[in-house]
PDB file of C-alpha atoms in Angstrom:
ATOM      1  CA  LYS A   1       0.000   0.000   0.000  1.00  0.00           C
ATOM      2  CA  GLN A   2       1.390   3.355  -1.048  1.00  0.00           C
ATOM      3  CA  GLU A   3       2.012   5.826   1.768  1.00  0.00           C
ATOM      4  CA  VAL A   4       3.121   9.408   1.237  1.00  0.00           C
ATOM      5  CA  THR A   5       4.795  11.427   3.982  1.00  0.00           C
ATOM      6  CA  GLN A   6       5.731  15.086   4.018  1.00  0.00           C
ATOM      7  CA  ILE A   7       8.294  16.688   6.262  1.00  0.00           C
ATOM      8  CA  PRO A   8       8.208  19.125   7.926  1.00  0.00           C
ATOM      9  CA  ALA A   9       4.517  19.397   8.796  1.00  0.00           C
ATOM     10  CA  ALA A  10       4.890  23.136   9.340  1.00  0.00           C
ATOM     11  CA  LEU A  11       7.533  25.716   8.537  1.00  0.00           C
ATOM     12  CA  SER A  12       7.813  29.404   9.384  1.00  0.00           C
ATOM     13  CA  VAL A  13      10.563  31.466   7.761  1.00  0.00           C
ATOM     14  CA  PRO A  14      11.455  35.095   7.093  1.00  0.00           C
ATOM     15  CA  GLU A  15      11.000  36.496   3.632  1.00  0.00           C
ATOM     16  CA  GLY A  16      13.878  35.879   1.224  1.00  0.00           C
ATOM     17  CA  GLU A  17      14.933  32.449   2.446  1.00  0.00           C
ATOM     18  CA  ASN A  18      15.383  29.488   0.140  1.00  0.00           C
ATOM     19  CA  LEU A  19      13.261  26.532   1.225  1.00  0.00           C
ATOM     20  CA  VAL A  20      13.202  22.782   0.742  1.00  0.00           C
ATOM     21  CA  LEU A  21      10.039  20.776   1.296  1.00  0.00           C
ATOM     22  CA  ASN A  22      10.293  17.013   1.393  1.00  0.00           C
ATOM     23  CA  CYS A  23       8.002  14.263   0.195  1.00  0.00           C
ATOM     24  CA  SER A  24       8.664  10.539   0.536  1.00  0.00           C
ATOM     25  CA  PHE A  25       6.672   7.574  -0.766  1.00  0.00           C
ATOM     26  CA  THR A  26       6.920   3.889   0.058  1.00  0.00           C
ATOM     27  CA  ASP A  27       6.232   2.306  -3.340  1.00  0.00           C
ATOM     28  CA  SER A  28       8.611   3.407  -6.096  1.00  0.00           C
ATOM     29  CA  ALA A  29       6.323   2.101  -8.867  1.00  0.00           C
ATOM     30  CA  ILE A  30       4.804   5.490  -9.596  1.00  0.00           C
ATOM     31  CA  TYR A  31       3.576   6.979 -12.860  1.00  0.00           C
ATOM     32  CA  ASN A  32       4.110  10.583 -11.827  1.00  0.00           C
ATOM     33  CA  LEU A  33       4.343  12.906  -8.853  1.00  0.00           C
ATOM     34  CA  GLN A  34       2.601  16.235  -8.539  1.00  0.00           C
ATOM     35  CA  TRP A  35       3.080  19.184  -6.198  1.00  0.00           C
ATOM     36  CA  PHE A  36       0.066  21.315  -5.289  1.00  0.00           C
ATOM     37  CA  ARG A  37      -0.553  24.461  -3.334  1.00  0.00           C
ATOM     38  CA  GLN A  38      -3.655  24.877  -1.177  1.00  0.00           C
ATOM     39  CA  ASP A  39      -4.665  28.215   0.289  1.00  0.00           C
ATOM     40  CA  PRO A  40      -6.898  28.235   3.400  1.00  0.00           C
ATOM     41  CA  GLY A  41     -10.491  27.438   2.501  1.00  0.00           C
ATOM     42  CA  LYS A  42      -9.627  27.119  -1.167  1.00  0.00           C
ATOM     43  CA  GLY A  43      -9.029  24.417  -3.733  1.00  0.00           C
ATOM     44  CA  LEU A  44      -5.767  22.987  -5.021  1.00  0.00           C
ATOM     45  CA  THR A  45      -3.510  24.633  -7.551  1.00  0.00           C
ATOM     46  CA  SER A  46      -1.142  22.385  -9.465  1.00  0.00           C
ATOM     47  CA  LEU A  47       2.435  23.675  -9.295  1.00  0.00           C
ATOM     48  CA  LEU A  48       4.601  21.051 -10.944  1.00  0.00           C
ATOM     49  CA  LEU A  49       4.159  17.561 -12.344  1.00  0.00           C
ATOM     50  CA  ILE A  50       7.110  15.209 -12.759  1.00  0.00           C
ATOM     51  CA  GLN A  51       6.754  12.092 -14.857  1.00  0.00           C
ATOM     52  CA  SER A  52       8.452   8.959 -13.542  1.00  0.00           C
ATOM     53  CA  SER A  53      11.068   9.173 -16.293  1.00  0.00           C
ATOM     54  CA  GLN A  54      12.036  12.737 -15.345  1.00  0.00           C
ATOM     55  CA  ARG A  55      14.400  13.923 -12.642  1.00  0.00           C
ATOM     56  CA  GLU A  56      13.168  17.469 -12.157  1.00  0.00           C
ATOM     57  CA  GLN A  57      10.812  20.203 -13.282  1.00  0.00           C
ATOM     58  CA  THR A  58      11.117  23.960 -12.905  1.00  0.00           C
ATOM     59  CA  SER A  59       8.613  26.794 -12.941  1.00  0.00           C
ATOM     60  CA  GLY A  60       9.772  30.256 -11.977  1.00  0.00           C
ATOM     61  CA  ARG A  61      11.100  30.171  -8.423  1.00  0.00           C
ATOM     62  CA  LEU A  62       9.991  26.571  -7.957  1.00  0.00           C
ATOM     63  CA  ASN A  63      12.029  23.467  -8.693  1.00  0.00           C
ATOM     64  CA  ALA A  64      10.885  19.936  -7.981  1.00  0.00           C
ATOM     65  CA  SER A  65      13.136  16.905  -8.114  1.00  0.00           C
ATOM     66  CA  LEU A  66      12.285  13.230  -8.156  1.00  0.00           C
ATOM     67  CA  ASP A  67      14.398  10.259  -7.058  1.00  0.00           C
ATOM     68  CA  LYS A  68      12.152   7.309  -7.728  1.00  0.00           C
ATOM     69  CA  SER A  69      14.561   4.658  -6.514  1.00  0.00           C
ATOM     70  CA  SER A  70      14.815   6.197  -3.071  1.00  0.00           C
ATOM     71  CA  GLY A  71      11.149   7.208  -2.964  1.00  0.00           C
ATOM     72  CA  ARG A  72      11.761  10.905  -2.519  1.00  0.00           C
ATOM     73  CA  SER A  73      10.853  14.236  -4.026  1.00  0.00           C
ATOM     74  CA  THR A  74      11.808  17.728  -2.963  1.00  0.00           C
ATOM     75  CA  LEU A  75      10.213  21.061  -3.740  1.00  0.00           C
ATOM     76  CA  TYR A  76      12.686  23.920  -3.705  1.00  0.00           C
ATOM     77  CA  ILE A  77      11.341  27.454  -3.348  1.00  0.00           C
ATOM     78  CA  ALA A  78      13.843  30.197  -4.061  1.00  0.00           C
ATOM     79  CA  ALA A  79      13.690  33.649  -2.473  1.00  0.00           C
ATOM     80  CA  SER A  80      10.473  33.010  -0.560  1.00  0.00           C
ATOM     81  CA  GLN A  81       7.798  35.698  -0.355  1.00  0.00           C
ATOM     82  CA  PRO A  82       4.831  36.218   1.992  1.00  0.00           C
ATOM     83  CA  GLY A  83       2.563  35.305  -0.912  1.00  0.00           C
ATOM     84  CA  ASP A  84       4.069  31.820  -0.851  1.00  0.00           C
ATOM     85  CA  SER A  85       2.347  31.170   2.475  1.00  0.00           C
ATOM     86  CA  ALA A  86       0.056  28.168   1.963  1.00  0.00           C
ATOM     87  CA  THR A  87      -0.078  24.414   2.458  1.00  0.00           C
ATOM     88  CA  TYR A  88       1.980  22.437  -0.031  1.00  0.00           C
ATOM     89  CA  LEU A  89       0.844  18.947  -0.943  1.00  0.00           C
ATOM     90  CA  CYS A  90       2.579  16.243  -2.906  1.00  0.00           C
ATOM     91  CA  ALA A  91       0.651  13.446  -4.570  1.00  0.00           C
ATOM     92  CA  VAL A  92       1.752  10.304  -6.391  1.00  0.00           C
ATOM     93  CA  ARG A  93      -0.028   8.357  -9.060  1.00  0.00           C
ATOM     94  CA  ARG A  94       0.611   4.692  -9.735  1.00  0.00           C
ATOM     95  CA  GLY A  95       0.828   3.359 -13.266  1.00  0.00           C
ATOM     96  CA  ASP A  96      -2.177   1.049 -12.961  1.00  0.00           C
ATOM     97  CA  THR A  97      -4.604   3.587 -11.560  1.00  0.00           C
ATOM     98  CA  ASP A  98      -5.581   7.192 -12.059  1.00  0.00           C
ATOM     99  CA  LYS A  99      -6.128   8.032  -8.416  1.00  0.00           C
ATOM    100  CA  LEU A 100      -3.742  10.322  -6.571  1.00  0.00           C
ATOM    101  CA  ILE A 101      -2.324   9.423  -3.157  1.00  0.00           C
ATOM    102  CA  PHE A 102      -1.711  12.601  -1.183  1.00  0.00           C
ATOM    103  CA  GLY A 103       0.681  13.430   1.598  1.00  0.00           C
ATOM    104  CA  THR A 104      -0.567  15.322   4.638  1.00  0.00           C
ATOM    105  CA  GLY A 105       1.106  18.521   3.548  1.00  0.00           C
ATOM    106  CA  THR A 106       3.576  21.108   4.753  1.00  0.00           C
ATOM    107  CA  ARG A 107       2.043  24.319   6.099  1.00  0.00           C
ATOM    108  CA  LEU A 108       4.351  27.164   5.119  1.00  0.00           C
ATOM    109  CA  GLN A 109       4.316  30.653   6.561  1.00  0.00           C
ATOM    110  CA  VAL A 110       6.637  33.311   5.165  1.00  0.00           C
ATOM    111  CA  PHE A 111       6.694  36.473   7.254  1.00  0.00           C
ATOM    112  CA  PRO A 112       7.903  39.897   6.096  1.00  0.00           C
TER     113      PRO A 112
ATOM    114  CA  ASN B   1     -12.208  27.794 -20.668  1.00  0.00           C
ATOM    115  CA  ALA B   2     -13.777  27.815 -17.238  1.00  0.00           C
ATOM    116  CA  GLY B   3     -12.165  25.665 -14.590  1.00  0.00           C
ATOM    117  CA  VAL B   4     -13.765  22.844 -12.671  1.00  0.00           C
ATOM    118  CA  MET B   5     -16.916  24.110 -11.005  1.00  0.00           C
ATOM    119  CA  GLN B   6     -18.403  22.799  -7.822  1.00  0.00           C
ATOM    120  CA  ASN B   7     -21.602  23.778  -6.116  1.00  0.00           C
ATOM    121  CA  PRO B   8     -22.643  24.552  -3.606  1.00  0.00           C
ATOM    122  CA  ARG B   9     -19.443  25.901  -2.108  1.00  0.00           C
ATOM    123  CA  HIS B  10     -20.819  25.524   1.386  1.00  0.00           C
ATOM    124  CA  LEU B  11     -23.546  23.129   2.480  1.00  0.00           C
ATOM    125  CA  VAL B  12     -25.088  22.721   5.903  1.00  0.00           C
ATOM    126  CA  ARG B  13     -27.165  19.676   6.705  1.00  0.00           C
ATOM    127  CA  ARG B  14     -28.689  18.239   9.845  1.00  0.00           C
ATOM    128  CA  ARG B  15     -27.996  14.672  10.822  1.00  0.00           C
ATOM    129  CA  GLY B  16     -30.117  12.275   8.793  1.00  0.00           C
ATOM    130  CA  GLN B  17     -30.590  14.571   5.811  1.00  0.00           C
ATOM    131  CA  GLU B  18     -29.227  14.012   2.339  1.00  0.00           C
ATOM    132  CA  ALA B  19     -26.368  15.975   0.792  1.00  0.00           C
ATOM    133  CA  ARG B  20     -25.915  16.373  -2.965  1.00  0.00           C
ATOM    134  CA  LEU B  21     -22.655  17.785  -4.237  1.00  0.00           C
ATOM    135  CA  ARG B  22     -22.273  18.739  -7.879  1.00  0.00           C
ATOM    136  CA  CYS B  23     -19.200  18.919 -10.065  1.00  0.00           C
ATOM    137  CA  SER B  24     -18.985  20.274 -13.596  1.00  0.00           C
ATOM    138  CA  PRO B  25     -15.695  19.238 -15.208  1.00  0.00           C
ATOM    139  CA  MET B  26     -13.666  21.444 -17.492  1.00  0.00           C
ATOM    140  CA  LYS B  27     -14.859  21.539 -21.078  1.00  0.00           C
ATOM    141  CA  GLY B  28     -13.621  18.520 -22.968  1.00  0.00           C
ATOM    142  CA  HIS B  29     -12.811  16.512 -19.823  1.00  0.00           C
ATOM    143  CA  SER B  30     -14.509  13.149 -19.572  1.00  0.00           C
ATOM    144  CA  HIS B  31     -12.808  11.890 -16.388  1.00  0.00           C
ATOM    145  CA  VAL B  32     -13.994  12.986 -12.939  1.00  0.00           C
ATOM    146  CA  TYR B  33     -12.503  12.205  -9.538  1.00  0.00           C
ATOM    147  CA  TRP B  34     -13.847  12.894  -6.052  1.00  0.00           C
ATOM    148  CA  TYR B  35     -11.622  13.362  -3.008  1.00  0.00           C
ATOM    149  CA  ARG B  36     -12.457  14.086   0.610  1.00  0.00           C
ATOM    150  CA  GLN B  37     -10.427  16.147   3.060  1.00  0.00           C
ATOM    151  CA  LEU B  38     -11.356  15.589   6.674  1.00  0.00           C
ATOM    152  CA  PRO B  39     -10.377  18.274   9.205  1.00  0.00           C
ATOM    153  CA  GLU B  40      -6.628  18.236   9.822  1.00  0.00           C
ATOM    154  CA  GLU B  41      -6.136  15.319   7.426  1.00  0.00           C
ATOM    155  CA  GLY B  42      -4.889  14.930   3.895  1.00  0.00           C
ATOM    156  CA  LEU B  43      -6.998  14.411   0.820  1.00  0.00           C
ATOM    157  CA  LYS B  44      -8.258  10.885   0.322  1.00  0.00           C
ATOM    158  CA  PHE B  45      -9.436   9.443  -2.980  1.00  0.00           C
ATOM    159  CA  MET B  46     -13.077   8.399  -3.085  1.00  0.00           C
ATOM    160  CA  VAL B  47     -14.181   7.561  -6.623  1.00  0.00           C
ATOM    161  CA  TYR B  48     -13.189   7.859 -10.282  1.00  0.00           C
ATOM    162  CA  LEU B  49     -15.844   8.103 -12.983  1.00  0.00           C
ATOM    163  CA  GLN B  50     -16.095   8.456 -16.702  1.00  0.00           C
ATOM    164  CA  LYS B  51     -19.315   9.314 -18.484  1.00  0.00           C
ATOM    165  CA  GLU B  52     -21.975   6.836 -17.299  1.00  0.00           C
ATOM    166  CA  ASN B  53     -19.347   4.535 -15.739  1.00  0.00           C
ATOM    167  CA  ILE B  54     -17.773   4.102 -12.331  1.00  0.00           C
ATOM    168  CA  ILE B  55     -14.171   3.101 -12.954  1.00  0.00           C
ATOM    169  CA  ASP B  56     -12.780   2.919  -9.411  1.00  0.00           C
ATOM    170  CA  GLU B  57     -14.806   3.318  -6.216  1.00  0.00           C
ATOM    171  CA  SER B  58     -12.254   1.786  -3.875  1.00  0.00           C
ATOM    172  CA  GLY B  59     -12.251   4.855  -1.627  1.00  0.00           C
ATOM    173  CA  MET B  60     -15.996   5.174  -1.193  1.00  0.00           C
ATOM    174  CA  PRO B  61     -17.542   4.223   2.135  1.00  0.00           C
ATOM    175  CA  LYS B  62     -19.616   1.110   1.678  1.00  0.00           C
ATOM    176  CA  GLU B  63     -22.864   2.649   2.849  1.00  0.00           C
ATOM    177  CA  ARG B  64     -24.713   5.937   2.307  1.00  0.00           C
ATOM    178  CA  PHE B  65     -22.336   7.264  -0.379  1.00  0.00           C
ATOM    179  CA  SER B  66     -22.922   7.079  -4.116  1.00  0.00           C
ATOM    180  CA  ALA B  67     -21.635   8.887  -7.186  1.00  0.00           C
ATOM    181  CA  GLU B  68     -22.706   9.266 -10.770  1.00  0.00           C
ATOM    182  CA  PHE B  69     -21.551  11.031 -13.914  1.00  0.00           C
ATOM    183  CA  PRO B  70     -24.430  10.975 -16.381  1.00  0.00           C
ATOM    184  CA  LYS B  71     -24.166  11.433 -20.122  1.00  0.00           C
ATOM    185  CA  GLU B  72     -25.526  14.947 -19.734  1.00  0.00           C
ATOM    186  CA  GLY B  73     -25.004  17.214 -16.768  1.00  0.00           C
ATOM    187  CA  PRO B  74     -22.638  17.372 -13.828  1.00  0.00           C
ATOM    188  CA  SER B  75     -21.222  14.604 -11.708  1.00  0.00           C
ATOM    189  CA  ILE B  76     -23.111  14.136  -8.440  1.00  0.00           C
ATOM    190  CA  LEU B  77     -21.770  12.869  -5.131  1.00  0.00           C
ATOM    191  CA  ARG B  78     -24.678  11.879  -2.933  1.00  0.00           C
ATOM    192  CA  ILE B  79     -24.511  11.253   0.787  1.00  0.00           C
ATOM    193  CA  GLN B  80     -27.601   9.835   2.403  1.00  0.00           C
ATOM    194  CA  GLN B  81     -28.471  10.140   6.090  1.00  0.00           C
ATOM    195  CA  VAL B  82     -25.474  12.333   6.856  1.00  0.00           C
ATOM    196  CA  VAL B  83     -23.657  12.033  10.183  1.00  0.00           C
ATOM    197  CA  ARG B  84     -21.290  14.479  11.887  1.00  0.00           C
ATOM    198  CA  GLY B  85     -18.304  12.484  10.705  1.00  0.00           C
ATOM    199  CA  ASP B  86     -19.209  13.355   7.102  1.00  0.00           C
ATOM    200  CA  SER B  87     -18.287  16.992   7.760  1.00  0.00           C
ATOM    201  CA  ALA B  88     -15.368  17.655   5.433  1.00  0.00           C
ATOM    202  CA  ALA B  89     -14.276  19.411   2.278  1.00  0.00           C
ATOM    203  CA  TYR B  90     -15.154  17.453  -0.840  1.00  0.00           C
ATOM    204  CA  PHE B  91     -13.053  18.161  -3.912  1.00  0.00           C
ATOM    205  CA  CYS B  92     -13.727  17.232  -7.475  1.00  0.00           C
ATOM    206  CA  ALA B  93     -11.054  17.007 -10.156  1.00  0.00           C
ATOM    207  CA  SER B  94     -11.285  16.429 -13.880  1.00  0.00           C
ATOM    208  CA  SER B  95      -8.885  15.392 -16.604  1.00  0.00           C
ATOM    209  CA  PRO B  96      -9.134  14.958 -20.362  1.00  0.00           C
ATOM    210  CA  ILE B  97      -7.746  11.441 -20.775  1.00  0.00           C
ATOM    211  CA  GLY B  98      -6.559  10.408 -17.352  1.00  0.00           C
ATOM    212  CA  ASP B  99      -3.706  12.887 -17.402  1.00  0.00           C
ATOM    213  CA  THR B 100      -3.119  15.865 -15.101  1.00  0.00           C
ATOM    214  CA  GLN B 101      -6.038  16.384 -12.740  1.00  0.00           C
ATOM    215  CA  TYR B 102      -7.457  19.881 -12.338  1.00  0.00           C
ATOM    216  CA  PHE B 103      -9.195  20.549  -9.061  1.00  0.00           C
ATOM    217  CA  GLY B 104     -12.302  22.530  -8.276  1.00  0.00           C
ATOM    218  CA  PRO B 105     -12.674  24.880  -5.280  1.00  0.00           C
ATOM    219  CA  GLY B 106     -14.396  22.240  -3.179  1.00  0.00           C
ATOM    220  CA  THR B 107     -17.669  21.958  -1.290  1.00  0.00           C
ATOM    221  CA  ARG B 108     -17.443  22.355   2.448  1.00  0.00           C
ATOM    222  CA  LEU B 109     -20.064  20.184   4.105  1.00  0.00           C
ATOM    223  CA  THR B 110     -21.039  20.858   7.702  1.00  0.00           C
ATOM    224  CA  VAL B 111     -23.336  18.417   9.474  1.00  0.00           C
ATOM    225  CA  LEU B 112     -25.070  19.807  12.537  1.00  0.00           C
TER     226      LEU B 112
END
């Protein structure tokens, strides 16, 4: 059974810091991994999707890496801003199913 | 192209009543997924549907919950005889061919 864990559960940093959020999964037979952002009381916004054959994806100040063999992904946020404050979720998809298995999230607060 | 739409955004029901949650996928998307987010927990997969077919309902509670995606109209998640433990945020996602899932804003169900 696939389990997805995110560390840390919460993070509070001053503006301008570079951040690393971690996601680990127990079953390396994944189809892809996706990082989402969730604002309080809102839906999910997809940030980055990494296919199982890829090692990383970049979008602006965000970079996500994937090491399938070790069951790990990291989301790197450069030069954090208060607007980055949100909960960040990672989710994996297996090859034989379309459903996403979510981690419990990292709650990020960036203060000015 | 409008995003995934869910209504109502907030729903209050008394114990024993029925709750109907609606999801209109993005235009051109024929795959719909429902997820539930209990307070202080991560998102959990409930059901995956294509038009007029339930593909995977492995995450649906065995009783009181049902889902449909008719040929015409939105997908409906129906909860009969609601209990307090059903209070949660229910998210719908859609995808064109089982690829990236796009999430709606969610319906927040409160059972009194």
